[in-house]
Amino acid sequence: MPSVVRKDSANFLREIVAILTLVLGIFVFLCLASYHPTDPAFNSVSDVHTIRNLGGVIGSYTADLLFIIFGISAYVVVLLLLMFGIFQLIGRSFEIRVREGIAYLLLLIFVSALIHIYFETISIHGHIIAGGGMIGGLVGEIFVHYLNRVGAILVLFGAVSLSFMLATRITPVMAIKGTYKGFKSVAGFSVSGSAHSGAWLKNQLIKMKHIAKGLCAVCKRLLEKKEVEETIVEIKPRESAVISHVVKKTSNNADDHQTLGDRVMSKAADTGPKILDRADLKMKKNKSGQLRFQQIGSVGYTPPPLSLLDLPDKPETKIDEEALRKQSMFLESKLADFNVEGKVTAIHPGPVITMYEFEPAVGTKINQITNLEDDLSLALGGRNVRVLAHLPGKAAVGIEVPNRDRELVSLREIMSSPQFEKSHSKLTLALGASTDGRPVVADLSKMPHLLVAGATGSGKSVAIHSMIASLLYKCSPE
């Protein structure tokens, strides 16, 4: 009698573990399948209030973490969870010892490396992620470096097979025999027990059909609810000054002695991009010349007037369309010289730098572009070029080029902006202007840490003085 009780208790515990594992596997699958780049993530900050991931905030961070580590092979984690849950549910022993655990881990790593070699980058809703993740990229590049592409694929296929055998204790011969027996039993060629096998298979197919219908109905209701929420909540697009720029690549049959400027001018006449105004800083004037505070603690306290700060002495800004076209064509030409094909799709002009969105051709490695920072800087006359490997929500890389004629961004412009005046926090800091000329302010109370770093002469002292001045203008003596 006690042995029967212990057996029932063990079965009950095994079924609980099986259900929890299956629920976890389905949840992770929904998180990965509904991943969207505008949702909150570890490596980006989102200002979108509606989370599209079916798992909510937890699902968004879970999918982002798995995609960062394993890439698209994160679905293998889902497969392992579902397999473990099903085996526990049907009563089959699925104990994972140390050897099997290491084998499953190696299987996941080798699959990630293999996917990295075949698909280095994968686009999800316009957002580029690594095909094999961090682990797959690291291991895959090591194999390719020492064995080249074909040798790495061959060795990794063997490593995947061996790790699968060690993890599941299923050899290729066993798999072939099992498949043959299964087909033979289903086709009715088995002499003994063919009728019983056919009836059992029919019952199992009916059960699977009902389960599939139930899962489809649940997913359909979840997707309908998600679509209704997306139609009700309006998501405001980010304001940015973008110059749409689509230019065809220079013909290979062009005259070698024709200058780059002549090629740019001839193409600009045919396909001129639409130029949009930049989001320049504008002084907001008021009669008192003082900031409007949300709350003033001291009775009779008068905040310092903005007239203490110098007015910006700069002429009216005009965007040089011809120079922007020449620069974009020059970047495309230089990248093509290094076997990096692609096109500039958009231009963001700013007061200090201009960012060019470069969409690489299919199959181009991202590190091919990032490794060309020094070469592009040399080609542009020593200007410090910076390459942004990932632009949130876009299948492109950003190339930031300093302007030849930089504009002065004054502290008075930032403090007179609506972003600074309407900020409710008393610890609001005026930091400067963004790449497209918009005021940038930050709330010090939301920063767990603040690090001011940079090379000599980069403006660290000016930044600290601006922060102190922001607090003096925003806060009362209390």
Coordinates of C-alpha atoms in Angstrom, one line a residue:
M1 CA 0.0 0.0 0.0
P2 CA 2.7 2.6 0.8
S3 CA 4.5 1.8 -2.5
V4 CA 1.2 2.4 -4.4
V5 CA 0.8 5.8 -2.6
R6 CA 4.4 6.8 -3.5
K7 CA 3.9 5.8 -7.1
D8 CA 0.7 7.9 -7.4
S9 CA 2.5 10.8 -5.7
A10 CA 5.4 10.5 -8.2
N11 CA 3.0 10.3 -11.1
F12 CA 1.1 13.4 -9.9
L13 CA 4.3 15.3 -9.5
R14 CA 5.5 14.3 -12.9
E15 CA 2.3 15.5 -14.5
I16 CA 2.6 18.9 -12.8
V17 CA 6.1 19.3 -14.1
A18 CA 5.0 18.2 -17.5
I19 CA 2.1 20.8 -17.6
L20 CA 4.4 23.6 -16.3
T21 CA 7.0 22.8 -18.9
L22 CA 4.5 22.7 -21.7
V23 CA 3.0 26.0 -20.7
L24 CA 6.5 27.5 -20.5
G25 CA 7.4 26.2 -23.9
I26 CA 4.2 27.6 -25.5
F27 CA 4.7 30.9 -23.7
V28 CA 8.3 31.2 -25.0
F29 CA 7.1 30.3 -28.5
L30 CA 4.5 33.0 -28.5
C31 CA 7.0 35.5 -27.2
L32 CA 9.4 34.7 -30.0
A33 CA 6.7 34.6 -32.7
S34 CA 5.3 38.0 -31.7
Y35 CA 8.6 39.7 -31.3
H36 CA 8.6 43.3 -32.5
P37 CA 11.6 45.7 -32.5
T38 CA 9.5 48.6 -31.1
D39 CA 8.8 46.7 -27.9
P40 CA 11.0 47.3 -24.8
A41 CA 14.3 45.5 -24.9
F42 CA 17.7 45.2 -23.1
N43 CA 19.7 47.1 -25.8
S44 CA 17.2 49.8 -26.8
V45 CA 14.8 52.3 -25.2
S46 CA 11.2 52.3 -26.6
D47 CA 8.8 55.3 -26.4
V48 CA 5.9 53.2 -27.8
H49 CA 3.2 52.7 -25.1
T50 CA 1.5 49.7 -26.8
I51 CA 3.5 46.4 -26.4
R52 CA 2.8 44.1 -29.4
N53 CA 4.4 41.0 -27.8
L54 CA 1.8 38.5 -26.8
G55 CA 3.8 37.9 -23.6
G56 CA 3.7 41.6 -22.5
V57 CA 6.7 43.2 -21.0
I58 CA 8.2 39.9 -19.8
G59 CA 7.7 38.3 -23.2
S60 CA 9.3 41.3 -24.9
Y61 CA 12.5 41.0 -22.7
T62 CA 12.5 37.2 -22.9
A63 CA 12.3 37.2 -26.7
D64 CA 15.0 39.9 -27.0
L65 CA 17.4 38.0 -24.7
L66 CA 16.9 34.7 -26.5
F67 CA 17.4 36.3 -29.9
I68 CA 20.5 38.2 -28.7
I69 CA 22.1 35.0 -27.3
F70 CA 20.9 32.3 -29.8
G71 CA 19.5 34.2 -32.7
I72 CA 16.8 32.4 -34.7
S73 CA 18.0 29.1 -33.1
A74 CA 16.1 30.2 -30.0
Y75 CA 13.3 28.2 -31.4
V76 CA 15.4 25.1 -30.5
V77 CA 14.9 26.0 -26.9
V78 CA 11.1 25.9 -27.4
L79 CA 11.5 22.5 -29.1
L80 CA 13.5 21.1 -26.1
L81 CA 10.9 22.4 -23.6
L82 CA 8.0 20.9 -25.5
M83 CA 9.8 17.6 -26.0
F84 CA 10.6 17.4 -22.2
G85 CA 7.0 18.2 -21.3
I86 CA 5.5 15.7 -23.7
F87 CA 7.8 12.9 -22.6
Q88 CA 6.9 13.6 -18.9
L89 CA 3.2 13.7 -19.8
I90 CA 3.1 10.3 -21.5
G91 CA 5.1 8.8 -18.7
R92 CA 8.3 8.2 -20.5
S93 CA 11.5 8.7 -18.5
F94 CA 13.3 11.8 -19.6
E95 CA 16.0 12.2 -17.0
I96 CA 18.8 14.6 -18.0
R97 CA 22.1 13.7 -16.4
V98 CA 25.2 15.8 -16.6
R99 CA 26.4 14.1 -19.8
E100 CA 23.0 14.6 -21.6
G101 CA 22.8 18.2 -20.3
I102 CA 26.2 19.0 -21.8
A103 CA 25.2 17.3 -25.0
Y104 CA 22.0 19.4 -25.3
L105 CA 24.0 22.5 -24.7
L106 CA 26.5 21.6 -27.4
L107 CA 23.7 20.8 -29.7
L108 CA 22.2 24.2 -29.3
I109 CA 25.6 25.9 -29.8
F110 CA 26.5 24.0 -32.9
V111 CA 23.0 24.6 -34.4
S112 CA 23.4 28.3 -33.7
A113 CA 26.9 28.3 -35.4
L114 CA 25.5 26.5 -38.4
I115 CA 22.6 29.0 -38.8
H116 CA 25.1 31.8 -38.5
I117 CA 27.1 30.5 -41.4
Y118 CA 24.0 30.2 -43.6
F119 CA 22.1 33.3 -42.4
E120 CA 24.4 35.8 -40.7
T121 CA 21.6 38.3 -40.3
I122 CA 17.8 37.9 -40.4
S123 CA 15.3 40.7 -40.7
I124 CA 12.2 40.7 -38.4
H125 CA 9.8 43.5 -39.0
G126 CA 12.6 45.5 -40.6
H127 CA 14.9 44.9 -37.6
I128 CA 18.1 43.1 -38.2
I129 CA 19.1 40.3 -35.8
A130 CA 22.0 37.9 -35.9
G131 CA 21.0 34.6 -37.4
G132 CA 22.9 32.5 -34.8
G133 CA 23.1 35.1 -32.0
M134 CA 26.1 36.0 -30.0
I135 CA 27.1 32.4 -29.3
G136 CA 26.5 31.2 -32.9
G137 CA 28.4 34.2 -34.3
L138 CA 31.4 33.6 -32.1
V139 CA 31.6 29.8 -32.6
G140 CA 30.8 30.1 -36.3
E141 CA 33.4 32.7 -37.1
I142 CA 36.1 30.6 -35.3
F143 CA 35.2 27.5 -37.5
V144 CA 35.1 29.6 -40.7
H145 CA 38.5 31.2 -39.8
Y146 CA 40.3 27.9 -39.4
L147 CA 38.3 25.6 -41.8
N148 CA 36.8 28.0 -44.4
R149 CA 33.1 27.9 -45.1
V150 CA 32.7 24.5 -46.7
G151 CA 34.9 22.8 -44.1
A152 CA 33.1 24.6 -41.2
I153 CA 29.7 23.4 -42.5
L154 CA 30.9 19.8 -42.9
V155 CA 32.4 19.7 -39.4
L156 CA 29.4 21.4 -37.8
F157 CA 27.0 19.0 -39.4
G158 CA 29.0 16.2 -37.8
A159 CA 29.1 17.9 -34.5
V160 CA 25.3 18.4 -34.6
S161 CA 24.8 14.7 -35.3
L162 CA 27.2 13.6 -32.5
S163 CA 25.7 15.9 -29.9
F164 CA 22.2 14.8 -30.9
M165 CA 23.2 11.1 -30.5
L166 CA 24.7 11.8 -27.1
A167 CA 21.7 13.8 -25.9
T168 CA 18.9 11.6 -27.1
R169 CA 20.8 8.2 -27.2
I170 CA 19.3 7.7 -30.7
T171 CA 21.8 6.6 -33.4
P172 CA 21.2 7.0 -37.1
V173 CA 20.7 3.3 -37.5
M174 CA 18.0 3.3 -34.8
A175 CA 16.4 6.3 -36.4
I176 CA 16.3 4.6 -39.8
K177 CA 14.9 1.4 -38.4
G178 CA 12.3 3.2 -36.4
T179 CA 11.2 5.2 -39.4
Y180 CA 11.0 2.1 -41.6
K181 CA 9.0 0.2 -39.0
G182 CA 6.7 3.1 -38.6
F183 CA 6.0 3.4 -42.3
K184 CA 5.6 -0.3 -42.6
S185 CA 3.1 -0.4 -39.7
V186 CA 1.1 2.5 -41.1
A187 CA 1.0 1.0 -44.6
G188 CA -0.3 -2.2 -43.2
F189 CA 2.7 -4.4 -44.2
S190 CA 3.1 -5.6 -40.6
V191 CA 1.9 -9.2 -40.2
S192 CA 1.0 -9.1 -36.6
G193 CA -1.0 -6.3 -35.0
S194 CA -1.6 -4.3 -38.1
A195 CA -5.3 -3.8 -37.4
H196 CA -4.6 -2.7 -33.8
S197 CA -1.9 -0.3 -35.0
G198 CA -4.2 1.2 -37.6
A199 CA -7.0 1.8 -35.0
W200 CA -4.5 3.3 -32.5
L201 CA -3.1 5.6 -35.1
K202 CA -6.6 6.7 -36.2
N203 CA -7.5 7.5 -32.6
Q204 CA -4.3 9.5 -32.1
L205 CA -4.9 11.4 -35.3
I206 CA -8.4 12.3 -34.2
K207 CA -7.1 13.5 -30.8
M208 CA -4.4 15.6 -32.4
K209 CA -6.9 17.1 -34.8
H210 CA -9.1 18.2 -31.8
I211 CA -6.1 19.6 -30.0
A212 CA -4.9 21.5 -33.1
K213 CA -8.4 23.0 -33.5
G214 CA -8.4 24.2 -29.9
L215 CA -4.9 25.7 -30.2
C216 CA -5.9 27.5 -33.5
A217 CA -9.0 28.9 -31.9
V218 CA -7.0 30.2 -28.9
C219 CA -4.4 31.8 -31.1
K220 CA -7.0 33.3 -33.3
R221 CA -8.7 35.0 -30.3
L222 CA -5.4 36.3 -29.1
L223 CA -4.5 37.8 -32.5
E224 CA -8.0 39.3 -32.9
K225 CA -7.7 40.9 -29.5
K226 CA -4.2 42.2 -30.3
E227 CA -5.5 43.7 -33.6
V228 CA -8.3 45.4 -31.9
E229 CA -6.0 47.0 -29.3
E230 CA -3.7 48.2 -32.1
T231 CA -6.5 49.9 -33.9
I232 CA -7.7 51.6 -30.8
V233 CA -4.4 52.9 -29.6
E234 CA -2.7 55.4 -31.9
I235 CA 1.1 55.2 -31.9
K236 CA 2.7 58.5 -32.8
P237 CA 5.6 58.2 -35.2
R238 CA 8.9 59.6 -34.2
E239 CA 9.5 63.1 -35.6
S240 CA 12.7 63.2 -37.6
A241 CA 13.9 65.2 -40.4
V242 CA 14.6 62.7 -43.1
I243 CA 15.8 63.2 -46.6
S244 CA 14.4 60.4 -48.7
H245 CA 17.2 59.5 -51.0
V246 CA 17.1 56.7 -53.6
V247 CA 19.9 56.8 -56.2
K248 CA 20.9 54.1 -58.6
K249 CA 24.5 52.8 -58.4
T250 CA 27.0 54.3 -60.9
S251 CA 27.1 52.3 -64.1
N252 CA 30.1 50.1 -64.6
N253 CA 30.5 51.3 -68.1
A254 CA 31.1 55.0 -67.1
D255 CA 34.2 56.7 -68.4
D256 CA 37.1 56.2 -66.0
H257 CA 38.2 59.8 -66.5
Q258 CA 34.8 61.2 -65.6
T259 CA 34.9 63.0 -62.2
L260 CA 32.7 62.0 -59.2
G261 CA 31.1 65.5 -59.2
D262 CA 30.0 65.1 -62.8
R263 CA 28.4 61.7 -62.1
V264 CA 26.6 63.1 -59.1
M265 CA 25.2 66.1 -61.0
S266 CA 24.0 64.0 -63.9
K267 CA 22.2 61.6 -61.6
A268 CA 20.8 64.3 -59.3
A269 CA 19.2 65.9 -62.4
D270 CA 17.4 62.6 -63.1
T271 CA 16.5 61.4 -59.6
G272 CA 16.6 64.3 -57.3
P273 CA 15.6 63.4 -53.7
K274 CA 12.9 65.2 -51.8
I275 CA 14.4 67.5 -49.3
L276 CA 12.6 68.0 -45.9
D277 CA 13.3 70.9 -43.5
R278 CA 15.5 70.1 -40.5
A279 CA 14.1 70.3 -37.0
D280 CA 16.2 73.4 -36.1
L281 CA 16.1 74.9 -32.6
K282 CA 14.0 78.0 -32.4
M283 CA 14.1 80.5 -29.6
K284 CA 10.9 80.8 -27.6
K285 CA 10.5 84.4 -26.6
N286 CA 8.4 85.7 -23.8
K287 CA 8.0 89.1 -22.3
S288 CA 9.6 88.4 -18.9
G289 CA 12.6 86.6 -20.4
Q290 CA 12.3 84.0 -17.6
L291 CA 11.5 80.3 -17.5
R292 CA 8.0 79.4 -16.3
F293 CA 8.4 77.0 -13.3
Q294 CA 5.9 74.4 -12.4
Q295 CA 6.3 75.1 -8.7
I296 CA 8.3 77.8 -6.8
G297 CA 9.0 76.9 -3.2
S298 CA 10.3 80.2 -1.9
V299 CA 7.9 83.1 -1.5
G300 CA 9.1 86.1 -3.4
Y301 CA 11.8 84.1 -5.2
T302 CA 12.5 85.2 -8.7
P303 CA 14.3 82.7 -10.9
P304 CA 17.3 84.1 -13.0
P305 CA 16.3 85.4 -16.4
L306 CA 17.3 83.8 -19.6
S307 CA 18.9 87.1 -20.6
L308 CA 21.9 86.2 -18.5
L309 CA 22.8 83.6 -21.2
D310 CA 24.2 84.7 -24.5
L311 CA 22.0 84.8 -27.6
P312 CA 23.0 82.4 -30.4
D313 CA 24.9 84.3 -33.0
K314 CA 24.5 82.3 -36.1
P315 CA 23.0 82.9 -39.6
E316 CA 19.8 81.2 -40.9
T317 CA 20.5 77.6 -41.6
K318 CA 20.1 76.4 -45.2
I319 CA 20.4 72.8 -46.3
D320 CA 22.8 72.4 -49.2
E321 CA 21.0 69.8 -51.3
E322 CA 23.8 69.4 -53.9
A323 CA 26.4 68.8 -51.2
L324 CA 24.2 66.1 -49.5
R325 CA 23.7 64.3 -52.8
K326 CA 27.4 64.4 -53.6
Q327 CA 28.2 63.1 -50.1
S328 CA 25.8 60.2 -50.3
M329 CA 27.1 59.2 -53.8
F330 CA 30.6 59.5 -52.5
L331 CA 29.9 57.1 -49.6
E332 CA 28.2 54.6 -51.9
S333 CA 31.2 54.8 -54.3
K334 CA 33.8 54.3 -51.5
L335 CA 31.9 51.4 -50.0
A336 CA 31.7 49.8 -53.4
D337 CA 35.5 50.1 -53.7
F338 CA 35.7 47.8 -50.6
N339 CA 33.1 45.3 -52.1
V340 CA 30.3 46.6 -50.0
E341 CA 27.2 47.0 -52.2
G342 CA 24.2 49.0 -51.1
K343 CA 22.5 52.3 -51.3
V344 CA 21.8 55.3 -49.2
T345 CA 18.0 55.4 -48.5
A346 CA 17.7 58.4 -46.2
I347 CA 19.7 61.4 -44.9
H348 CA 19.3 63.1 -41.5
P349 CA 21.0 66.5 -41.5
G350 CA 21.9 68.0 -38.2
P351 CA 23.7 71.0 -36.8
V352 CA 27.0 69.2 -36.0
I353 CA 26.8 65.8 -37.9
T354 CA 24.8 64.3 -40.7
M355 CA 23.6 60.7 -40.6
Y356 CA 23.3 58.6 -43.7
E357 CA 21.1 55.5 -43.6
F358 CA 22.9 52.9 -45.7
E359 CA 20.9 49.8 -46.7
P360 CA 23.4 47.0 -47.5
A361 CA 22.8 44.4 -50.2
V362 CA 21.6 40.9 -49.3
G363 CA 24.4 38.8 -47.9
T364 CA 26.6 41.7 -46.8
K365 CA 28.1 41.2 -43.4
I366 CA 27.6 44.1 -40.9
N367 CA 31.2 43.9 -39.7
Q368 CA 32.3 44.6 -43.3
I369 CA 30.9 48.1 -42.9
T370 CA 31.9 48.7 -39.3
N371 CA 35.5 47.8 -40.0
L372 CA 35.6 50.6 -42.6
E373 CA 35.3 53.5 -40.2
D374 CA 39.0 54.4 -40.5
D375 CA 39.0 54.1 -44.3
L376 CA 35.9 56.3 -44.7
S377 CA 37.4 58.8 -42.3
L378 CA 40.6 59.0 -44.4
A379 CA 38.6 59.2 -47.6
L380 CA 36.5 62.2 -46.2
G381 CA 39.6 64.2 -45.4
G382 CA 40.3 63.0 -41.8
R383 CA 36.8 63.6 -40.5
N384 CA 35.8 61.2 -37.7
V385 CA 33.2 58.9 -39.2
R386 CA 31.1 56.7 -37.0
V387 CA 29.1 53.6 -38.1
L388 CA 26.0 52.6 -36.1
A389 CA 25.6 48.9 -36.7
H390 CA 21.9 48.8 -35.8
L391 CA 19.2 51.4 -36.3
P392 CA 16.0 50.5 -34.3
G393 CA 13.2 49.4 -36.5
K394 CA 15.2 49.7 -39.8
A395 CA 17.1 47.2 -41.9
A396 CA 20.0 49.7 -42.4
V397 CA 23.1 51.0 -40.8
G398 CA 23.8 54.6 -39.9
I399 CA 26.9 56.4 -41.0
E400 CA 27.5 59.6 -39.1
V401 CA 29.7 62.2 -40.8
P402 CA 30.7 65.5 -39.1
N403 CA 29.6 68.6 -41.0
R404 CA 32.4 70.8 -42.5
D405 CA 30.7 73.9 -41.1
R406 CA 29.4 73.1 -37.6
E407 CA 26.8 75.2 -36.0
L408 CA 26.9 76.4 -32.4
V409 CA 24.2 75.0 -30.1
S410 CA 23.6 77.5 -27.3
L411 CA 22.3 76.6 -23.9
R412 CA 19.7 79.4 -24.1
E413 CA 18.1 77.7 -27.1
I414 CA 17.7 74.4 -25.2
M415 CA 16.3 76.1 -22.0
S416 CA 13.8 78.1 -24.0
S417 CA 12.5 75.0 -25.8
P418 CA 9.1 73.4 -24.8
Q419 CA 10.9 70.2 -23.8
F420 CA 12.7 71.9 -21.0
E421 CA 10.0 74.3 -19.9
K422 CA 7.2 71.7 -19.8
S423 CA 9.3 69.1 -17.9
H424 CA 7.8 68.6 -14.4
S425 CA 11.0 67.2 -12.9
K426 CA 13.1 69.7 -10.9
L427 CA 16.2 67.7 -11.9
T428 CA 15.8 68.3 -15.7
L429 CA 19.2 68.7 -17.5
A430 CA 19.6 70.5 -20.8
L431 CA 22.1 68.3 -22.7
G432 CA 22.1 69.7 -26.2
A433 CA 20.7 68.9 -29.6
S434 CA 20.1 65.6 -31.4
T435 CA 21.6 64.7 -34.7
D436 CA 18.6 66.2 -36.5
G437 CA 18.6 69.4 -34.4
R438 CA 15.9 68.7 -31.8
P439 CA 16.5 69.7 -28.2
V440 CA 17.6 66.9 -25.9
V441 CA 16.8 67.1 -22.2
A442 CA 17.0 64.3 -19.5
D443 CA 15.7 63.7 -16.1
L444 CA 18.5 63.1 -13.6
S445 CA 16.1 61.4 -11.1
K446 CA 15.6 58.6 -13.6
M447 CA 19.3 57.8 -14.0
P448 CA 20.7 55.2 -11.7
H449 CA 24.3 56.3 -12.6
L450 CA 25.7 59.3 -14.5
L451 CA 29.1 59.0 -16.2
V452 CA 30.7 62.0 -18.0
A453 CA 33.5 60.7 -20.2
G454 CA 35.4 61.7 -23.3
A455 CA 38.7 62.6 -24.8
T456 CA 40.6 65.8 -24.0
G457 CA 38.8 68.8 -25.4
S458 CA 35.5 66.9 -26.1
G459 CA 33.5 69.2 -23.9
K460 CA 33.2 67.4 -20.5
S461 CA 33.5 70.6 -18.4
V462 CA 31.0 72.4 -20.6
A463 CA 28.6 69.6 -20.2
I464 CA 28.9 69.7 -16.4
H465 CA 28.5 73.5 -16.3
S466 CA 25.4 73.2 -18.5
M467 CA 24.0 70.6 -16.0
I468 CA 24.6 72.9 -13.1
A469 CA 23.1 75.8 -14.9
S470 CA 20.0 73.7 -15.7
L471 CA 19.5 72.9 -12.0
L472 CA 19.9 76.6 -11.1
Y473 CA 17.3 77.7 -13.7
K474 CA 14.9 74.8 -12.8
C475 CA 15.0 74.7 -9.0
S476 CA 14.3 77.2 -6.2
P477 CA 16.7 77.5 -3.3
E478 CA 14.8 74.8 -1.4

